[in-house]
Coordinates of N, CA and C in Angstrom, one line a residue:
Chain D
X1 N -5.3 -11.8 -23.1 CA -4.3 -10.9 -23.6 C -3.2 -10.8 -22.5
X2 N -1.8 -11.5 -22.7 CA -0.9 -11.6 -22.1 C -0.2 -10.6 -22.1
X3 N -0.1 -9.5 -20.8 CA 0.2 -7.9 -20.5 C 1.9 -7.9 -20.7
X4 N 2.5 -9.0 -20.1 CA 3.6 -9.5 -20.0 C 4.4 -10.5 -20.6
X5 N 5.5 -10.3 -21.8 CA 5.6 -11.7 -22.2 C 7.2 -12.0 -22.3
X6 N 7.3 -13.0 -21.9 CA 8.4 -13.6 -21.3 C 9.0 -14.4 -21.7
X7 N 10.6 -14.5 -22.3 CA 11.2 -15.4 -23.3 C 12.7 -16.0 -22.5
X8 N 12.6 -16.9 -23.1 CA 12.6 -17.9 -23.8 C 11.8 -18.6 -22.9
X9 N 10.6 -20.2 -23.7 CA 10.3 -20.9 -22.5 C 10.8 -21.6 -22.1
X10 N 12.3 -22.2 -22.4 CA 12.8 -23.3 -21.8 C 14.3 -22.7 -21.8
X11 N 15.3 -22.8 -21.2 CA 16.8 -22.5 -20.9 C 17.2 -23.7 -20.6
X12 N 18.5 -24.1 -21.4 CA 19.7 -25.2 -20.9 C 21.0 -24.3 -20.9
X13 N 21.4 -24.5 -19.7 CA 22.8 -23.9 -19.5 C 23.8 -24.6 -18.3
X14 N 24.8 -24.4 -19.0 CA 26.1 -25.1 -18.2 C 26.1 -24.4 -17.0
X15 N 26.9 -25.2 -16.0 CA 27.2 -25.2 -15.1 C 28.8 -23.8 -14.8
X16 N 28.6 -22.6 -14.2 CA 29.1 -21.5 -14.3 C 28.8 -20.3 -15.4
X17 N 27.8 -20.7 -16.2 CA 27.1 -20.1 -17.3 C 26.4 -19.0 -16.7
X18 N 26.2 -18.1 -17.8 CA 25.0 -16.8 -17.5 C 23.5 -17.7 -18.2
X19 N 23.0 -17.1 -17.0 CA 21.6 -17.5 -17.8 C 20.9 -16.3 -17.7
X20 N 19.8 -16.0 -19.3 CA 19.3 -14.4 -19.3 C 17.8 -14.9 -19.4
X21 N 16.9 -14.0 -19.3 CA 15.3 -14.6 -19.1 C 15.2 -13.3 -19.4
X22 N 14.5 -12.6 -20.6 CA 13.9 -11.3 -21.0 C 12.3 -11.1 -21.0
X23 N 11.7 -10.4 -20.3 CA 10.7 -9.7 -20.1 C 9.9 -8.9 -21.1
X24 N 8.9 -8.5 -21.6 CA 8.7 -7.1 -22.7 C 7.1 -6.6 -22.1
X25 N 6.9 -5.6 -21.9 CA 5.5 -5.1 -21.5 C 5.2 -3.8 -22.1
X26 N 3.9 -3.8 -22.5 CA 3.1 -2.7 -23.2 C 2.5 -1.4 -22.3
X27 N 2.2 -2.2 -21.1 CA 1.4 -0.9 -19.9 C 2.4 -0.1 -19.3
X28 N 2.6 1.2 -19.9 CA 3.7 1.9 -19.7 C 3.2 2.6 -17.6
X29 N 2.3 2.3 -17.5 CA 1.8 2.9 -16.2 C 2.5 1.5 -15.1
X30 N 3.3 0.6 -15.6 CA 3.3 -0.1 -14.4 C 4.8 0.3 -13.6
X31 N 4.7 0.0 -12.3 CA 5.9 0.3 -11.8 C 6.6 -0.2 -10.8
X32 N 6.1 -1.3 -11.2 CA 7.2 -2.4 -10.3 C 7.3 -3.5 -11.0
X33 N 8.6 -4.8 -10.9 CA 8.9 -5.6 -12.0 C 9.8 -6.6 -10.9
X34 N 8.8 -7.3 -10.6 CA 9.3 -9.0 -9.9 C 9.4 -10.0 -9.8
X35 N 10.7 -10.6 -9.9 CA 11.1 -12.1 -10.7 C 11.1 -13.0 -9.6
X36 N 10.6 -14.0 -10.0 CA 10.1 -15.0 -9.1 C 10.7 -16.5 -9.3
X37 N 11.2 -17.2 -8.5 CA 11.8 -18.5 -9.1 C 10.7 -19.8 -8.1
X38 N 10.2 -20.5 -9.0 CA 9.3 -21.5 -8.4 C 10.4 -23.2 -8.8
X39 N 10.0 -23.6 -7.8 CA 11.1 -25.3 -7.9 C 9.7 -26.2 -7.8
X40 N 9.7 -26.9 -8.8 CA 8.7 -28.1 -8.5 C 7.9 -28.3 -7.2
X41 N 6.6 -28.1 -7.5 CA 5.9 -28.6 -6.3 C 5.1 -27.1 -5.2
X42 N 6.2 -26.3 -5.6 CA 6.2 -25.3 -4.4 C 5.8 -24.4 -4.7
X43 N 5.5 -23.2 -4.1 CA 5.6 -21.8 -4.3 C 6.2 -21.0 -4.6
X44 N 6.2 -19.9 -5.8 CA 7.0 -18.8 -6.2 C 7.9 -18.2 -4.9
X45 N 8.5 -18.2 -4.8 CA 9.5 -17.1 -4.0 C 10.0 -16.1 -4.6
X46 N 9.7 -14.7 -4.2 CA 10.0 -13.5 -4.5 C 11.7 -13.6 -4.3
X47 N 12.4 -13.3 -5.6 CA 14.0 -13.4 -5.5 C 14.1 -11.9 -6.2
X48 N 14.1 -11.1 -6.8 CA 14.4 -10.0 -6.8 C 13.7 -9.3 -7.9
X49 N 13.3 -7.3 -7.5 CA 12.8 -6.8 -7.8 C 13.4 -5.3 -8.1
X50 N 12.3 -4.7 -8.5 CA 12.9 -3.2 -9.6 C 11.7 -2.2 -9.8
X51 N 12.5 -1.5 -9.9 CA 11.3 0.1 -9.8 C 12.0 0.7 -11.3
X52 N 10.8 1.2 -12.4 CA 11.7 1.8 -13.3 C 12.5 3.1 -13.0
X53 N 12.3 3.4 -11.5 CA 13.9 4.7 -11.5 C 15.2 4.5 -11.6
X54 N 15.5 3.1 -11.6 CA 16.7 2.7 -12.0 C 17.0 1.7 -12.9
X55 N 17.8 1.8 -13.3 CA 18.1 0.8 -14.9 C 18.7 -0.7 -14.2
X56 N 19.3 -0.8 -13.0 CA 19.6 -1.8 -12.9 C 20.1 -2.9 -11.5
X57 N 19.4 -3.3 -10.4 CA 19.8 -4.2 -9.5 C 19.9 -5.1 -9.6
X58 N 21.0 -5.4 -8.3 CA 21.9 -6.5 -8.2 C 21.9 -7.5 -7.0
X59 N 21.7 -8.4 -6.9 CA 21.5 -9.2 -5.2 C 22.3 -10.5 -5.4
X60 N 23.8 -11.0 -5.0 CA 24.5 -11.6 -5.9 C 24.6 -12.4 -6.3
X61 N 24.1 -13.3 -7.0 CA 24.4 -13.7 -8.7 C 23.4 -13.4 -9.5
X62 N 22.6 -12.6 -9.1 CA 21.0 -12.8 -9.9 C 20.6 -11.0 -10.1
X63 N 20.7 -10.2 -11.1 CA 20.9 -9.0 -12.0 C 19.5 -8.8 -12.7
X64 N 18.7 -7.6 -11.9 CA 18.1 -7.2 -13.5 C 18.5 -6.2 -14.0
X65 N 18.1 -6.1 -15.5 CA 18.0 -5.4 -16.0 C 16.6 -4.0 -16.8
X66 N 17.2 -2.9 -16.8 CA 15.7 -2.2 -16.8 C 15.9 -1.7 -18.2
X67 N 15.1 -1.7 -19.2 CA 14.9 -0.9 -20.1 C 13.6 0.0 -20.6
X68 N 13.9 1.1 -19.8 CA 12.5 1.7 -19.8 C 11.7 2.6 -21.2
X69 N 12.6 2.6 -21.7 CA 12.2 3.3 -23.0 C 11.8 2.2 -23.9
X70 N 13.0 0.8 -24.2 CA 12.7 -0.4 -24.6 C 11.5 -1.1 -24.0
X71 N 10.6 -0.6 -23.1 CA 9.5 -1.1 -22.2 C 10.1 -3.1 -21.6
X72 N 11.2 -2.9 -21.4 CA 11.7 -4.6 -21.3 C 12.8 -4.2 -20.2
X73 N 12.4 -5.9 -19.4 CA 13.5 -6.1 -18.6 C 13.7 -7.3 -18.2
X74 N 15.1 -7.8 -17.9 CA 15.8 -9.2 -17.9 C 16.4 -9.6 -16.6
X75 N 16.2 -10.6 -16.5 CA 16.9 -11.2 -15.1 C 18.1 -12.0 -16.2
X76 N 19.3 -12.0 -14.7 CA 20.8 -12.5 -15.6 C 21.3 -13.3 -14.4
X77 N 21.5 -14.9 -14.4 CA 21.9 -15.3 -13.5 C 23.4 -15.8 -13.3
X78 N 24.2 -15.0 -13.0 CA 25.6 -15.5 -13.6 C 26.0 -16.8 -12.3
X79 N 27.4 -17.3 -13.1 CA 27.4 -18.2 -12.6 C 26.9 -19.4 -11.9
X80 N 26.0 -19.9 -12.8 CA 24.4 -20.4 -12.6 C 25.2 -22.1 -12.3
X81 N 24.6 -22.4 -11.3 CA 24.5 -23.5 -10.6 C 23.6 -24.6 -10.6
X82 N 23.7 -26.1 -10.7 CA 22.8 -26.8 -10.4 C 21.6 -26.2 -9.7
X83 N 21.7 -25.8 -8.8 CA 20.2 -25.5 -7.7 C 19.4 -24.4 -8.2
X84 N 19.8 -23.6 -9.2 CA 19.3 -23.0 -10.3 C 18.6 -23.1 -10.8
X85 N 18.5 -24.4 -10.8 CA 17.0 -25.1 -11.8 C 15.7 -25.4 -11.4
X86 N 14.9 -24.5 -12.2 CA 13.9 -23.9 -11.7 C 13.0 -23.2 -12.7
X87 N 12.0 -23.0 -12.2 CA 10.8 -21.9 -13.0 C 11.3 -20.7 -12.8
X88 N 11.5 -19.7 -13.4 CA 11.5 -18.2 -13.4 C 10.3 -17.7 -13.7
X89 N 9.7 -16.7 -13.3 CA 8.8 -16.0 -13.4 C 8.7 -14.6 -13.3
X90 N 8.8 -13.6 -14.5 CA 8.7 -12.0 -14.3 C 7.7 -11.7 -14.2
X91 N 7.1 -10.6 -13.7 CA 5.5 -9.8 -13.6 C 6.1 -8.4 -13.2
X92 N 4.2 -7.8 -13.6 CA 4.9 -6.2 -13.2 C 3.0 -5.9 -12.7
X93 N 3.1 -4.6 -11.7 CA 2.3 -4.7 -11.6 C 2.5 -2.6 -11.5
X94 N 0.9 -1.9 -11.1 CA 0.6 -0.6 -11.1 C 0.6 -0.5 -9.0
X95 N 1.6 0.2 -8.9 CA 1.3 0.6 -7.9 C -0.3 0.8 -6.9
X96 N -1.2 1.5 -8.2 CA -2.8 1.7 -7.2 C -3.7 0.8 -8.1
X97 N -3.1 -0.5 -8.2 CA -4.0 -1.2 -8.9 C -3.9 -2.5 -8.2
X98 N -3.6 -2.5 -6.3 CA -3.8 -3.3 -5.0 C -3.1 -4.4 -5.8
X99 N -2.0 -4.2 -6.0 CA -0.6 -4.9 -5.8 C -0.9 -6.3 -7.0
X100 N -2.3 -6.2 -7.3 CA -2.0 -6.8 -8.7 C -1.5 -7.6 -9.9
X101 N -0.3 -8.3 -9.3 CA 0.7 -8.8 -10.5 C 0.0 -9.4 -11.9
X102 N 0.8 -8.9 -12.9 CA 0.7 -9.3 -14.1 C 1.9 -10.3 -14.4
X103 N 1.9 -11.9 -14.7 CA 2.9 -12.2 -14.9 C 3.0 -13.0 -16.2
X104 N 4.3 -12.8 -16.7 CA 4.6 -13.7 -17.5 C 4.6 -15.4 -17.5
X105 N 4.8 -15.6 -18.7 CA 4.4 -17.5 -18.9 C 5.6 -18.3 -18.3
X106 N 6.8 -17.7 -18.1 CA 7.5 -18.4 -17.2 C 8.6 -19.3 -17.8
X107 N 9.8 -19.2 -17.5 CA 10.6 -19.7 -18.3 C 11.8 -21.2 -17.4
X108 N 11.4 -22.7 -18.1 CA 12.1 -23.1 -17.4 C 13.7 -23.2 -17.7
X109 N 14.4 -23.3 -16.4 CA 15.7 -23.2 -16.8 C 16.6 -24.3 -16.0
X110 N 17.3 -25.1 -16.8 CA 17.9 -26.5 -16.5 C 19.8 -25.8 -16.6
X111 N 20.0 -26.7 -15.6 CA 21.3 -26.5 -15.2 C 22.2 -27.4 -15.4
X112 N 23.1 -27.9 -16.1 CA 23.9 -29.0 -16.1 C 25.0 -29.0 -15.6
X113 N 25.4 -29.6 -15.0 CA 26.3 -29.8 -14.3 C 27.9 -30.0 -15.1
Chain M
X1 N 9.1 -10.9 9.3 CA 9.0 -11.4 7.8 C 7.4 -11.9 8.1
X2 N 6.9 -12.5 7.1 CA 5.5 -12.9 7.2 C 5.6 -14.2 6.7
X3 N 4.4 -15.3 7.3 CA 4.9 -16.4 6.6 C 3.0 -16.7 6.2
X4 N 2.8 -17.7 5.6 CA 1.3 -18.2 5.0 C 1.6 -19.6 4.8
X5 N 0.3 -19.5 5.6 CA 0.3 -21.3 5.6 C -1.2 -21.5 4.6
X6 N -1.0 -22.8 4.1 CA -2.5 -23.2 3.1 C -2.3 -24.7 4.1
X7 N -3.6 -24.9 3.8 CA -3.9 -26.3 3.6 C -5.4 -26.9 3.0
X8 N -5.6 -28.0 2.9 CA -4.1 -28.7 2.9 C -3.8 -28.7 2.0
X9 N -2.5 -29.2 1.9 CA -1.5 -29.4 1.1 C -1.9 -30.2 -0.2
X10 N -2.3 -31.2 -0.5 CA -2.9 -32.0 -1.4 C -4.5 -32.2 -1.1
X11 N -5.1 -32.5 -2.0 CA -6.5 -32.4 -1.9 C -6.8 -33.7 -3.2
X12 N -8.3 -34.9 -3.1 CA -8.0 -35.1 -4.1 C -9.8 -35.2 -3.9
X13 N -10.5 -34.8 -4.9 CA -12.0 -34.6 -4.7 C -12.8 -35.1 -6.0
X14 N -14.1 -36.1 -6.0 CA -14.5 -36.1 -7.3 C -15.7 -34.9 -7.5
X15 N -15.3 -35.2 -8.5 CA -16.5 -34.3 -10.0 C -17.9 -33.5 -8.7
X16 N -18.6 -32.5 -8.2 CA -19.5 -32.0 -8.1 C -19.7 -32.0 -6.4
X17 N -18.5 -32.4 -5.6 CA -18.2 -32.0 -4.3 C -17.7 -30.8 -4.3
X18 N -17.6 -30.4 -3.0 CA -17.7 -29.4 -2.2 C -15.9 -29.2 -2.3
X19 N -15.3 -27.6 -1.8 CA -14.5 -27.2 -1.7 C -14.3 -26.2 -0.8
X20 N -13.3 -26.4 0.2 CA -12.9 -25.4 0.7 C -10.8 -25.4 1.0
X21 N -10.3 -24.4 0.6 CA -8.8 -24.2 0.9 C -8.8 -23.1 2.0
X22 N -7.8 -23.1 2.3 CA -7.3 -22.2 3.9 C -6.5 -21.6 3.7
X23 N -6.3 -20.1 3.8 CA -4.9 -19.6 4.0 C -5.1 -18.8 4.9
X24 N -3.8 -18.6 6.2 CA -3.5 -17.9 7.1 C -2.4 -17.3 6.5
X25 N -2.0 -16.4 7.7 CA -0.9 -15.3 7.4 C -0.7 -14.7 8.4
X26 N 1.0 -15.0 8.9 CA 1.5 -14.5 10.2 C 2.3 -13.7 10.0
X27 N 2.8 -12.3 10.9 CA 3.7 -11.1 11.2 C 3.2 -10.5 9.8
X28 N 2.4 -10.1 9.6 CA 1.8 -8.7 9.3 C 0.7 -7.8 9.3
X29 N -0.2 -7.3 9.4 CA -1.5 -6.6 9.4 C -1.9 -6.1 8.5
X30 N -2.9 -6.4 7.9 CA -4.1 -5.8 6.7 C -3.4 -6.3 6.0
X31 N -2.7 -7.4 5.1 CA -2.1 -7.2 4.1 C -3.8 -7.4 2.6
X32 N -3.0 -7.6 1.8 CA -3.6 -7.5 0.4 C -3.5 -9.1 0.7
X33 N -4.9 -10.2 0.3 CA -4.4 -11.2 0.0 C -5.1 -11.6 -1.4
X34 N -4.6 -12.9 -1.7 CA -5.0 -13.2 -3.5 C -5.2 -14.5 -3.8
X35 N -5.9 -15.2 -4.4 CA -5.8 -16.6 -4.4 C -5.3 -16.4 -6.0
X36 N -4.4 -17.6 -6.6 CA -4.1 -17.8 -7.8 C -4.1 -19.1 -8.0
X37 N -4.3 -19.6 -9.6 CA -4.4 -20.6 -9.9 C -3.3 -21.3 -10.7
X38 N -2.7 -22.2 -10.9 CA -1.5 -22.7 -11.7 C -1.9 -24.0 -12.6
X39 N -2.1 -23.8 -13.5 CA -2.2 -25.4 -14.2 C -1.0 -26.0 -14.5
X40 N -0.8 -27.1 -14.5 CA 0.5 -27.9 -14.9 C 1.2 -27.4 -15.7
X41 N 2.1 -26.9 -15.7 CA 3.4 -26.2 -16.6 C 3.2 -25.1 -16.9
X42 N 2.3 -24.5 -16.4 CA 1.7 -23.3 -16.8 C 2.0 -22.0 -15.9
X43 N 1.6 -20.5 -16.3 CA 1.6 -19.5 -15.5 C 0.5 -19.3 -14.4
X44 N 0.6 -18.4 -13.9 CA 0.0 -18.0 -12.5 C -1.2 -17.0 -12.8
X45 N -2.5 -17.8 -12.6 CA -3.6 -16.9 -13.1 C -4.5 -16.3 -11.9
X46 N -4.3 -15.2 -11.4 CA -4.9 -14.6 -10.4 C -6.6 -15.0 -10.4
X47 N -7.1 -15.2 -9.3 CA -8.7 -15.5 -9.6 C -9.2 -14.4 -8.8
X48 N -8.9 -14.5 -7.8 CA -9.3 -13.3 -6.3 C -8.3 -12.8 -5.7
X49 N -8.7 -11.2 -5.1 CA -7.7 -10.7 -4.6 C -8.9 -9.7 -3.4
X50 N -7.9 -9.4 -2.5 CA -8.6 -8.8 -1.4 C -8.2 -7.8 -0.9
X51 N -8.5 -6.9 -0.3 CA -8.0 -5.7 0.3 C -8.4 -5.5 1.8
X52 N -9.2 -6.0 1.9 CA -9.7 -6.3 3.5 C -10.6 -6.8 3.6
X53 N -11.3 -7.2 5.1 CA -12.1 -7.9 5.6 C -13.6 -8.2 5.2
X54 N -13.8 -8.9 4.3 CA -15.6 -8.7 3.9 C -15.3 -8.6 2.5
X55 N -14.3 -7.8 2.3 CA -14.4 -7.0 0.5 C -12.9 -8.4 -0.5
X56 N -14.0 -8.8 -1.5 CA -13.2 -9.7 -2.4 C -13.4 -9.1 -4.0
X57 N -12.8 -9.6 -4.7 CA -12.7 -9.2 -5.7 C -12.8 -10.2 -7.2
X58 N -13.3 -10.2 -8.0 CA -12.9 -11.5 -8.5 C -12.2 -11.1 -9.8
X59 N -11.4 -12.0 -10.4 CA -10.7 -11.7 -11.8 C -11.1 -12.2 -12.8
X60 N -11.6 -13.7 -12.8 CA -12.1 -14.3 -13.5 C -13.3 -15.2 -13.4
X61 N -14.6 -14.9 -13.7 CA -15.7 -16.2 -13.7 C -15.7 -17.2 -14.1
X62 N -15.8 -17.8 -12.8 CA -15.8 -19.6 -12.6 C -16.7 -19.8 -11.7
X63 N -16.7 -21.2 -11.5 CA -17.0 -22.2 -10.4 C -16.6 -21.9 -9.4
X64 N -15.7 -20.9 -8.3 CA -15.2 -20.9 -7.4 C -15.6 -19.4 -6.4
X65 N -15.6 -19.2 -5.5 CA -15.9 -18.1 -4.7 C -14.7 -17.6 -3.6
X66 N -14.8 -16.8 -3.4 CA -13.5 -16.1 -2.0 C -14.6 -16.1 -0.8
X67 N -13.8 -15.6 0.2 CA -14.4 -15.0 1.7 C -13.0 -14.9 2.1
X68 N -13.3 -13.7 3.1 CA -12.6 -13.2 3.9 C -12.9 -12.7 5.2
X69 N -13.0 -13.7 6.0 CA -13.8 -13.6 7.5 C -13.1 -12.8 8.3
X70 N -12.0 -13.0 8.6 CA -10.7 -12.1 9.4 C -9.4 -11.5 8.3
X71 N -8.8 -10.5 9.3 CA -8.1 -10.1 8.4 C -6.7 -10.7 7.8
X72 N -6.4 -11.8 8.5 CA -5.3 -12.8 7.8 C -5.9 -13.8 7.2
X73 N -6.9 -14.0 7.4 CA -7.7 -15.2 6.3 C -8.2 -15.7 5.4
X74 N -8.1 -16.0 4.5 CA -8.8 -16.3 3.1 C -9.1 -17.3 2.7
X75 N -9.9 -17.4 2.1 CA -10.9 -18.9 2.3 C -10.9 -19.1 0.7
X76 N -10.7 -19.6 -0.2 CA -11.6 -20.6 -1.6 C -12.3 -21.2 -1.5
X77 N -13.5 -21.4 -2.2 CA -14.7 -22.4 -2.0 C -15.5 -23.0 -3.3
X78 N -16.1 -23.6 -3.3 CA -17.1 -23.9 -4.6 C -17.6 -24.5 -3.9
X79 N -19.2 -25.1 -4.6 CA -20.5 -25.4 -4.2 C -20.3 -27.1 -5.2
X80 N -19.7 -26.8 -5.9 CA -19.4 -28.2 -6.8 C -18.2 -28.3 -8.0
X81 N -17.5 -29.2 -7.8 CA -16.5 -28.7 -8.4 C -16.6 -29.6 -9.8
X82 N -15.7 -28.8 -11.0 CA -15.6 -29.3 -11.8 C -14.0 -29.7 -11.9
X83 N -14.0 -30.7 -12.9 CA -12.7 -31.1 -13.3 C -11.4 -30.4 -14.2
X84 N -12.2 -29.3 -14.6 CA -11.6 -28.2 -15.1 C -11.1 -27.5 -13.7
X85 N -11.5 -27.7 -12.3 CA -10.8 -26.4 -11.4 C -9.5 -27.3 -10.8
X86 N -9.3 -28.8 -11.2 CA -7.8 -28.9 -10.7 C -6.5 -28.5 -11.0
X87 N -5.7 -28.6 -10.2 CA -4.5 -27.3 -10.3 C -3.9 -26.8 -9.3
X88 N -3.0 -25.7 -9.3 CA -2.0 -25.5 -7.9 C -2.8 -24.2 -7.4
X89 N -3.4 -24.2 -6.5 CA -4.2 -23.0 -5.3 C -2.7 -22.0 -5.1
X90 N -2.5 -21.3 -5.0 CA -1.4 -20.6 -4.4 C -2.4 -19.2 -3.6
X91 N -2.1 -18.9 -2.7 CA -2.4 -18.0 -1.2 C -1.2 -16.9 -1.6
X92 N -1.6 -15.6 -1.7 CA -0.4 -15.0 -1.8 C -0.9 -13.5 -0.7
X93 N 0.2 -12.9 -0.5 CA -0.1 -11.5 0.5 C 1.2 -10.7 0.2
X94 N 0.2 -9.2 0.4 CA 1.8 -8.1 0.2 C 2.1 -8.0 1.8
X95 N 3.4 -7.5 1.6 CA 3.5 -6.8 2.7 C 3.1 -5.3 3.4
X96 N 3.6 -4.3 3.7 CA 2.8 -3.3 4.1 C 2.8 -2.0 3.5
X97 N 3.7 -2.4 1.9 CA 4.2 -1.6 1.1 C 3.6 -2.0 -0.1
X98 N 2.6 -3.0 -0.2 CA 1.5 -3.4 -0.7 C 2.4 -3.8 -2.2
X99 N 3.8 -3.7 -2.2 CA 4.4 -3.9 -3.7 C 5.2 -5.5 -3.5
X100 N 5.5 -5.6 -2.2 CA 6.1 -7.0 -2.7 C 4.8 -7.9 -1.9
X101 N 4.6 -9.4 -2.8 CA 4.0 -10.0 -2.9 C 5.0 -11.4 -2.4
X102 N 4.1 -12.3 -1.5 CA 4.7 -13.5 -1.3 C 3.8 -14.6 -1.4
X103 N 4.2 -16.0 -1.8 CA 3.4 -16.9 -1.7 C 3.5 -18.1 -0.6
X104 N 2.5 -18.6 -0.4 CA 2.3 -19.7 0.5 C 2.7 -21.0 -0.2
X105 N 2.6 -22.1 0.2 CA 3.4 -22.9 -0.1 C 2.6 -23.8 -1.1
X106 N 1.3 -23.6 -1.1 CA 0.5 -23.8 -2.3 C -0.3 -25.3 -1.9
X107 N -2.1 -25.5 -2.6 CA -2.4 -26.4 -2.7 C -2.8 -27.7 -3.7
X108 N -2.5 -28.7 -3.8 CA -2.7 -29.6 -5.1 C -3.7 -29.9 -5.1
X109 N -4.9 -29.4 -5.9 CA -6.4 -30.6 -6.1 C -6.3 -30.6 -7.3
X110 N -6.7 -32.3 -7.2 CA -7.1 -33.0 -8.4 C -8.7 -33.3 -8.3
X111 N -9.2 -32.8 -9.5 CA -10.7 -33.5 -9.4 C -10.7 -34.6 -10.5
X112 N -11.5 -35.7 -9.4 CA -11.7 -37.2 -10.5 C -12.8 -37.2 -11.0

């Protein structure tokens, strides 16, 4: 049972485009929400994260979004670049449940030039 | 910052050999560490996670085992491996706020 599910699985987007990657989760106890971008071969790298006290950070070009009532949240990559291209990965996890991530299936996202 | 090393890096083992993966972890103390699994194209399936030294945890029953000898250390193992355990090893640790998670650079075994 997938805690976290994560859309679309595949993205094509132009070169200076937004690219959106939406999130949805049912465990209303969790309280952290961290998007992860993996490149072929390699390891996830933590690229940005969110606490539901706020509806929305920003680290720049790459935006989440929080909908906490909607139980959903989106990463937005504007301006998206060749080097962009990449696995996305959202998860969330409970603070006293020893850091635990729950992640989504992961969305790939291709960049055209 | 904290960094994690695995090795190795690639691994290629047949059917009912032995296993062991490595992960260290520099600039931090006690962290939380985790082994996870990745199958090709696929998401990140947590197997083991640890909270300190001696104490592992498992997520899912398989073929595979933890240990945690020291407190930056974490070990994967099996006694014989199947061709169902190949896939991407990833080593992960929190930092000291136990909420952000990072990963190591991850290991490839293939079983023939």
């Amino acid at each position: 049972q997938q805690q976290v599910k994560q859309s679309p699985q595949s993205l094509i987007v132009q070169k200076g485009g937004i690219s959106i990657i939406n999130c949805a989760y049912e465990n209303t106890a969790f309280d952290y929400f961290p998007w992860y971008q993996q490149f072929p071969g390699k390891g996830p790298a933590l690229l940005i994260a969110i606490r539901p006290d706020v509806s929305e950070k920003k680290e720049g070009r790459f935006t989440i979004s929080f909908n906490k009532s909607a139980k959903q949240f989106s990463l937005h990559i504007m301006d998206s670049q060749p080097g962009d291209s990449a696995t996305y990965f959202c998860a969330a996890s409970i603070g006293d449940s020893w850091g635990k991530l729950q992640f989504g299936a992961g969305t790939q996202v291709v960049v055209t030039p | 910052s904290q960094t994690i090393h695995q090795w190795p890096a690639t691994l290629v083992q047949p059917v009912g050999s032995p296993l062991s993966l490595e992960c260290t972890v520099e600039g931090t103390s006690n962290p939380n560490l985790y082994w996870y699994r990745q199958a090709a194209g696929r998401g990140l399936q947590l197997l083991f996670y640890s909270v300190g030294i001696g104490q592992i945890s498992s997520e899912v029953p398989q073929n595979l085992s933890a240990s945690r000898p020291q407190d930056r250390q974490f070990i994967l193992s099996s006694k014989k491996l199947l061709l169902s355990d190949s896939g991407f090893y990833l080593c992960a640790s929190t930092t000291s706020s136990r909420y952000e998670q990072y990963f190591g650079p991850g290991t490839r075994l293939t079983v023939t």
